[in-house]
CSV table of C-alpha atoms in Angstrom, one decimal:
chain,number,residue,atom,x,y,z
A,209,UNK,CA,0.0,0.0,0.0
A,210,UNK,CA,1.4,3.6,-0.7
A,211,UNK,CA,2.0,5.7,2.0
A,212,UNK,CA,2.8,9.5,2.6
A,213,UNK,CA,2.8,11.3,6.0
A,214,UNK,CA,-0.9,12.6,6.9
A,215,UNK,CA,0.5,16.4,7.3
A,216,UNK,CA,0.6,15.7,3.6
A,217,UNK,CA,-2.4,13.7,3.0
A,218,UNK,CA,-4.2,16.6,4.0
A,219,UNK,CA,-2.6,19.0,2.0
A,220,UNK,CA,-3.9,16.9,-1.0
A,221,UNK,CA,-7.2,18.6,-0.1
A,222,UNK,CA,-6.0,22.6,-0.5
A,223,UNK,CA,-4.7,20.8,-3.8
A,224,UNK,CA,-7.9,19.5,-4.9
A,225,UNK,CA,-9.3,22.4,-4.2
A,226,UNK,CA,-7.7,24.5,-6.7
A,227,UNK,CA,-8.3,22.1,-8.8
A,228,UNK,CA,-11.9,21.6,-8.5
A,229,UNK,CA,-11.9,25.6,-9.3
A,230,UNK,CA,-9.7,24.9,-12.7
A,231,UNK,CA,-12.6,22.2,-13.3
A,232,UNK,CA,-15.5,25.2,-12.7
A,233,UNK,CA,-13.8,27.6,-14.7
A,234,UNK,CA,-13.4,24.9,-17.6
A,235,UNK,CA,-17.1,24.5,-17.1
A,236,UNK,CA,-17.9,28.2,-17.3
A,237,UNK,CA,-15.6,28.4,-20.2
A,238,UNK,CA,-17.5,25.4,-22.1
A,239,UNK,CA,-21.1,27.4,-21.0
A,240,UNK,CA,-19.8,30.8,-22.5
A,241,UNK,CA,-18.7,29.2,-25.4
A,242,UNK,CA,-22.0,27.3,-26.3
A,243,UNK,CA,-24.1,30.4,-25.5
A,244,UNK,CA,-27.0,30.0,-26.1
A,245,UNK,CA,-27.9,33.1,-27.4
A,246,UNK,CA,-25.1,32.7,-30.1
A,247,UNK,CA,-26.8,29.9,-31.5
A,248,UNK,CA,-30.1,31.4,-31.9
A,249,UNK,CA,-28.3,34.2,-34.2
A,250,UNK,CA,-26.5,32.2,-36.0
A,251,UNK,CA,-29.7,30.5,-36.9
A,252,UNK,CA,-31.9,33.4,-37.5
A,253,UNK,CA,-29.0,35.0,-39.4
A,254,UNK,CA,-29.0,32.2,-41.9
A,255,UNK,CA,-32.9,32.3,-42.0
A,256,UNK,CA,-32.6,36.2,-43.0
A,257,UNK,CA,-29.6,36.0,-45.4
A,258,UNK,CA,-31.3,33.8,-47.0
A,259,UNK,CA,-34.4,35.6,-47.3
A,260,UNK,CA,-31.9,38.7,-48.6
A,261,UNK,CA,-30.3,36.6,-51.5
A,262,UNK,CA,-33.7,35.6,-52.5
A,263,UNK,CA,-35.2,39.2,-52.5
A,264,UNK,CA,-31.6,39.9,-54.0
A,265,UNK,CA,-32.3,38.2,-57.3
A,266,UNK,CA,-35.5,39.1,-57.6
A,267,UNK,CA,-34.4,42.6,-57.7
A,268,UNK,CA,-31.8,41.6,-60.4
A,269,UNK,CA,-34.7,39.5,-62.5
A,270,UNK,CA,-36.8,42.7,-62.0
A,271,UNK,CA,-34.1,45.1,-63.2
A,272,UNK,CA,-33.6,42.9,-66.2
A,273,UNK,CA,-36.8,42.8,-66.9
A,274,UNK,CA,-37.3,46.7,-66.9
A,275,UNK,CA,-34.5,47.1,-69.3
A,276,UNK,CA,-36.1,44.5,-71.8
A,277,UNK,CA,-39.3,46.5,-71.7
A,278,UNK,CA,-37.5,50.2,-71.9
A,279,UNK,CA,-35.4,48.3,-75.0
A,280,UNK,CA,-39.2,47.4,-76.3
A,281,UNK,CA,-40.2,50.8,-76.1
A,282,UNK,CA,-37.1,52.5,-77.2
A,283,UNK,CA,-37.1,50.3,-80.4
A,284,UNK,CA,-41.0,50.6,-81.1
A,285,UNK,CA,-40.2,54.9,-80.4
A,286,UNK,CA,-37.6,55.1,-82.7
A,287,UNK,CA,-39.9,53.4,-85.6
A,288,UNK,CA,-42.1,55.6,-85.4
A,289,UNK,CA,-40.2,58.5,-85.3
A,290,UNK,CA,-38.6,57.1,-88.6
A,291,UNK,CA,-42.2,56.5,-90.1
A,292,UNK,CA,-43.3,60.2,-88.7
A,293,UNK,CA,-40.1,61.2,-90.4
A,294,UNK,CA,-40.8,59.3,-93.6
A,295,UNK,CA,-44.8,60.9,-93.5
A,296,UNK,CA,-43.8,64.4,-92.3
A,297,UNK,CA,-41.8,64.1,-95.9
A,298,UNK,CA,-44.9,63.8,-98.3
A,299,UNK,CA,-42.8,61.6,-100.7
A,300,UNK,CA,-44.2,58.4,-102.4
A,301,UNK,CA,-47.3,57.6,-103.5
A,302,UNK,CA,-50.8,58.3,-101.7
A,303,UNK,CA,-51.3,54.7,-100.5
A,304,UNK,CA,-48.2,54.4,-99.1
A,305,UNK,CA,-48.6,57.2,-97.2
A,306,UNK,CA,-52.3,56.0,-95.9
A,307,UNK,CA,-50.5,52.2,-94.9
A,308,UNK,CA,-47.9,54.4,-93.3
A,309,UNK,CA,-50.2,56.3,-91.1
A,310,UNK,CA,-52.1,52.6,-89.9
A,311,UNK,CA,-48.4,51.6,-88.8
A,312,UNK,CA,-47.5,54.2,-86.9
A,313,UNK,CA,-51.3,54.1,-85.1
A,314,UNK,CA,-50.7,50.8,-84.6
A,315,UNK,CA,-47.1,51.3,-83.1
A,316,UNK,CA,-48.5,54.4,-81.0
A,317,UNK,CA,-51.1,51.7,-79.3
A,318,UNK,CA,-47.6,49.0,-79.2
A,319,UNK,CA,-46.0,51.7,-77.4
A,320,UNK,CA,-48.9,52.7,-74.7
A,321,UNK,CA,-49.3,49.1,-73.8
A,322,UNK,CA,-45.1,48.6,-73.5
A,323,UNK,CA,-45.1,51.8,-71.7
A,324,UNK,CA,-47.7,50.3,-69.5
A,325,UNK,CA,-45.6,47.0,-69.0
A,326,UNK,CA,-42.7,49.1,-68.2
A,327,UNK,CA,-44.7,50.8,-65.6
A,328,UNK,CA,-45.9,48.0,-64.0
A,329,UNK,CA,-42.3,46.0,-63.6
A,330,UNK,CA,-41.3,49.4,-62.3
A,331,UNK,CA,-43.6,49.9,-59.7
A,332,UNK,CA,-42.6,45.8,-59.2
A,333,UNK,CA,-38.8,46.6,-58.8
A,334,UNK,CA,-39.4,49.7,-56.5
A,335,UNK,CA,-41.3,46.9,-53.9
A,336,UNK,CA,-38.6,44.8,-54.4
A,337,UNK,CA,-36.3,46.8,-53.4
A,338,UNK,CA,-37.8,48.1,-50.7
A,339,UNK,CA,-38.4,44.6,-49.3
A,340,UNK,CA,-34.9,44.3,-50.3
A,341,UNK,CA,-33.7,47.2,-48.3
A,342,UNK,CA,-35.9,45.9,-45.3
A,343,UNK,CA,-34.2,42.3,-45.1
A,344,UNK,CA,-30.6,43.8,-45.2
A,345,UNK,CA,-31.8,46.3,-42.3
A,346,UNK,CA,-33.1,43.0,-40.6
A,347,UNK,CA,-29.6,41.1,-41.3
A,348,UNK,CA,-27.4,44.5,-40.3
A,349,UNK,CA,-29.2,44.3,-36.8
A,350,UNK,CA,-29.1,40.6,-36.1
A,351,UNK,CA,-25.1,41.1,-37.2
A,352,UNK,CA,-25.1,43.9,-34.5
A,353,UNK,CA,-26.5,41.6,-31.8
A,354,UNK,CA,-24.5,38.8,-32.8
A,355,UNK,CA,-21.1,41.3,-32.7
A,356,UNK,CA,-22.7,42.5,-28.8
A,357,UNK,CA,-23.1,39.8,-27.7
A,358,UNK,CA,-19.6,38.1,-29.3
A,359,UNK,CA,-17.9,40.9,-27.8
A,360,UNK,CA,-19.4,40.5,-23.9
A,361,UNK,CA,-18.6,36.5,-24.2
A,362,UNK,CA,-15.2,37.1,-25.2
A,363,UNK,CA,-14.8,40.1,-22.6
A,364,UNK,CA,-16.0,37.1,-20.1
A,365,UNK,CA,-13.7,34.5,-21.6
A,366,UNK,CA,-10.4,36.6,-21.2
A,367,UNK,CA,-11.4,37.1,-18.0
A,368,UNK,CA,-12.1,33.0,-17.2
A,369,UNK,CA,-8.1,32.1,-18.4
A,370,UNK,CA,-6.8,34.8,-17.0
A,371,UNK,CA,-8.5,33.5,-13.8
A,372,UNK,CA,-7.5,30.2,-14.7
A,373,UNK,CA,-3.9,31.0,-15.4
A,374,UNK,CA,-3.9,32.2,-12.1
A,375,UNK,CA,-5.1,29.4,-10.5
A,376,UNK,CA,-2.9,27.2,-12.8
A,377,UNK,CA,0.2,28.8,-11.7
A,378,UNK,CA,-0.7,28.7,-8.3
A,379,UNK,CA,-1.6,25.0,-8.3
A,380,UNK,CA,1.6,24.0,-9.9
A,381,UNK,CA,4.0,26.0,-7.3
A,382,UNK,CA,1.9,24.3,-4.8
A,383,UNK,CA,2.0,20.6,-6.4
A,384,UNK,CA,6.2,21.2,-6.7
A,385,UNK,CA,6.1,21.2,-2.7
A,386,UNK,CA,4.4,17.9,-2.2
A,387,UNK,CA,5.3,14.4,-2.0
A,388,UNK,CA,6.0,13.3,-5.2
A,389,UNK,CA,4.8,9.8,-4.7
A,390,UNK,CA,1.9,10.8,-3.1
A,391,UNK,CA,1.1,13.6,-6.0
A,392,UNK,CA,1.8,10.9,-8.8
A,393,UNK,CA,-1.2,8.8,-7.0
A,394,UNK,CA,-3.3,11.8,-6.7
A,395,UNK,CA,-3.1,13.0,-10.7
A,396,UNK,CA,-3.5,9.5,-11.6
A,397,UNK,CA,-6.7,9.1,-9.4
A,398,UNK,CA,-7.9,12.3,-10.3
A,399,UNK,CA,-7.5,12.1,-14.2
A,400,UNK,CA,-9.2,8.7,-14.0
A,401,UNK,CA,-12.1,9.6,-11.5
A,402,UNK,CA,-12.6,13.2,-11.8
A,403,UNK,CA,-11.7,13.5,-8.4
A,404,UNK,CA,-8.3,13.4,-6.7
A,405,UNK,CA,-9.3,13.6,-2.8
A,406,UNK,CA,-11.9,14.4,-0.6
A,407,UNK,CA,-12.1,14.1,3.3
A,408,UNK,CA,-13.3,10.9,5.3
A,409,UNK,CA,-15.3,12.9,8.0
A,410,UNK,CA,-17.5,11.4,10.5
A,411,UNK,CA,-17.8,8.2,7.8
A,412,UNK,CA,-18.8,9.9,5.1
A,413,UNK,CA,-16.7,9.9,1.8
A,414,UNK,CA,-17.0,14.2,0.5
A,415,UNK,CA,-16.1,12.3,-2.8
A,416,UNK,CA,-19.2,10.2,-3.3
A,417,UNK,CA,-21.0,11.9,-0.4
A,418,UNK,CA,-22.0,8.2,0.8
A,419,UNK,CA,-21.3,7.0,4.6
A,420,UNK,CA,-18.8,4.1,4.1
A,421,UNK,CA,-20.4,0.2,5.1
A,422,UNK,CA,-19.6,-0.5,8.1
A,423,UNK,CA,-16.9,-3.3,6.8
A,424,UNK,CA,-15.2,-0.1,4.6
A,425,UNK,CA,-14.7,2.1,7.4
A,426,UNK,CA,-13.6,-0.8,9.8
A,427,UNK,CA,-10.9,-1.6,7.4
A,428,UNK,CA,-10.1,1.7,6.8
A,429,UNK,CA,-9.9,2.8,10.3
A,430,UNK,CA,-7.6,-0.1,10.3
A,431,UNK,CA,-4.9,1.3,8.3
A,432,UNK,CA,-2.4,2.9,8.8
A,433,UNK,CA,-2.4,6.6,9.3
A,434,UNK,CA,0.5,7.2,6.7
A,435,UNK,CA,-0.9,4.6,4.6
A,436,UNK,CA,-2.9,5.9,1.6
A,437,UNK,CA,-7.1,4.7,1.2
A,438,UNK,CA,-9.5,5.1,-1.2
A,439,UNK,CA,-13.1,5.4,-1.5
A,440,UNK,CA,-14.7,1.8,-2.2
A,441,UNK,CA,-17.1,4.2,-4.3
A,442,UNK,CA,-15.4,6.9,-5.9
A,443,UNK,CA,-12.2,5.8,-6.0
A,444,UNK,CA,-10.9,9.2,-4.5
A,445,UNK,CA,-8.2,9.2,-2.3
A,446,UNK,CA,-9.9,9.8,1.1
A,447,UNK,CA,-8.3,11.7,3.5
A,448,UNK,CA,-8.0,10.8,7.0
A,449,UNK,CA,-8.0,13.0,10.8
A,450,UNK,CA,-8.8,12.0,14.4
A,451,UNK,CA,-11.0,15.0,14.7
A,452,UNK,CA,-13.0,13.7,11.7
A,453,UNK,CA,-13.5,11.0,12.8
């Protein structure tokens, strides 16, 4: 059985106690970093930029469309200024000039109903882009949030390492002062159970908070006092006093 003096049994406990703290703070650092909050932006930011790059190209379909219909009008405006042109002229004969005026009716009543086409996509495009303009104000803001809020977590996480640097530092000056047998037990124990150490007071483990059978605690109120014990249910080593007992 391994042994160390119980002066530094018990010191094991100020040891796992700075390391139960690196634990918390590795437990706040996991909470900050899973944020909830973040989560639900991240979602509802790809829900709205989505919704942007579909109002996105139906601005561009609707801008498209508007220069097809004032390329419509321009082309049906500059025929009939060339058959105005060609009228206004007198030349050629009577019935050619009589077919000429029917065109350019005809083209007049072309262009009123392509000017009308044109004023309906454009009146389309202006709600467009208005909706448009909307759904980027609506990803700008969630972007601001998510930016707040990134900004506060990582304002909280500097501040958890530099409290667990701390901690860290002063857990490993304190580690280089104790028994090195007894430490190799205790990192073993407490990488493989979660817990290094915990007091045996009045027959009840602090590891697994369960009072010890009565054949546990007979043997080990049995051992030695520099002998090292563990709990039968934890596995922690348990630390031993007369006053705890």
């Amino acid at each position: 059985m391994a042994k160390a003096a119980p002066a530094e049994q018990i010191k094991l406990l100020d040891l796992q106690g700075l390391d139960a703290k690196l634990k918390a703070l590795a437990s706040r650092r996991r909470s900050l970093e899973n944020d909830p909050r973040i989560k639900d932006l991240e979602a509802a930011l790809s829900v709205a930029s989505g919704e942007l790059g579909a109002a996105k190209v139906a601005v561009h379909d609707a801008e498209a469309e508007l220069k097809r219909a004032e390329a419509d009008v321009e082309q049906v405006a500059t025929r009939i200024e060339r058959d105005e042109a060609r009228l206004n002229s007198g030349t050629g004969l009577s019935k050619d000039l009589v077919a000429l005026q029917k065109d350019i009716a005809s083209l007049n009543r072309r262009r009123s109903d392509l000017e009308d086409v044109e004023l309906e996509v454009l009146e389309r495009l202006d709600t467009l882009r208005e909706r448009q303009s909307a759904q980027q104000q609506i990803v700008d803001d969630i972007q601001g949030s998510f930016g707040s809020i990134r900004a506060e977590l990582d304002k909280e996480l500097a501040a958890v390492d530099a409290e667990a640097a701390d901690v860290r530092g002063r857990r490993n000056e304190f580690a280089a002062g104790l028994d090195a047998g007894m430490l190799a037990i205790y990192e073993k124990t407490l990488a493989k159970r979660g817990v290094g150490a915990a007091r045996l007071f009045h027959g009840i483990s602090e590891a697994s908070g369960m009072k010890l059978s009565p054949g546990d605690l007979a043997e080990i109120t049995a051992a030695s006092g520099d002998d090292i014990v563990f709990c039968p249910d934890s596995g922690a080593i348990l630390v031993r006093s007369e006053e705890w007992a």
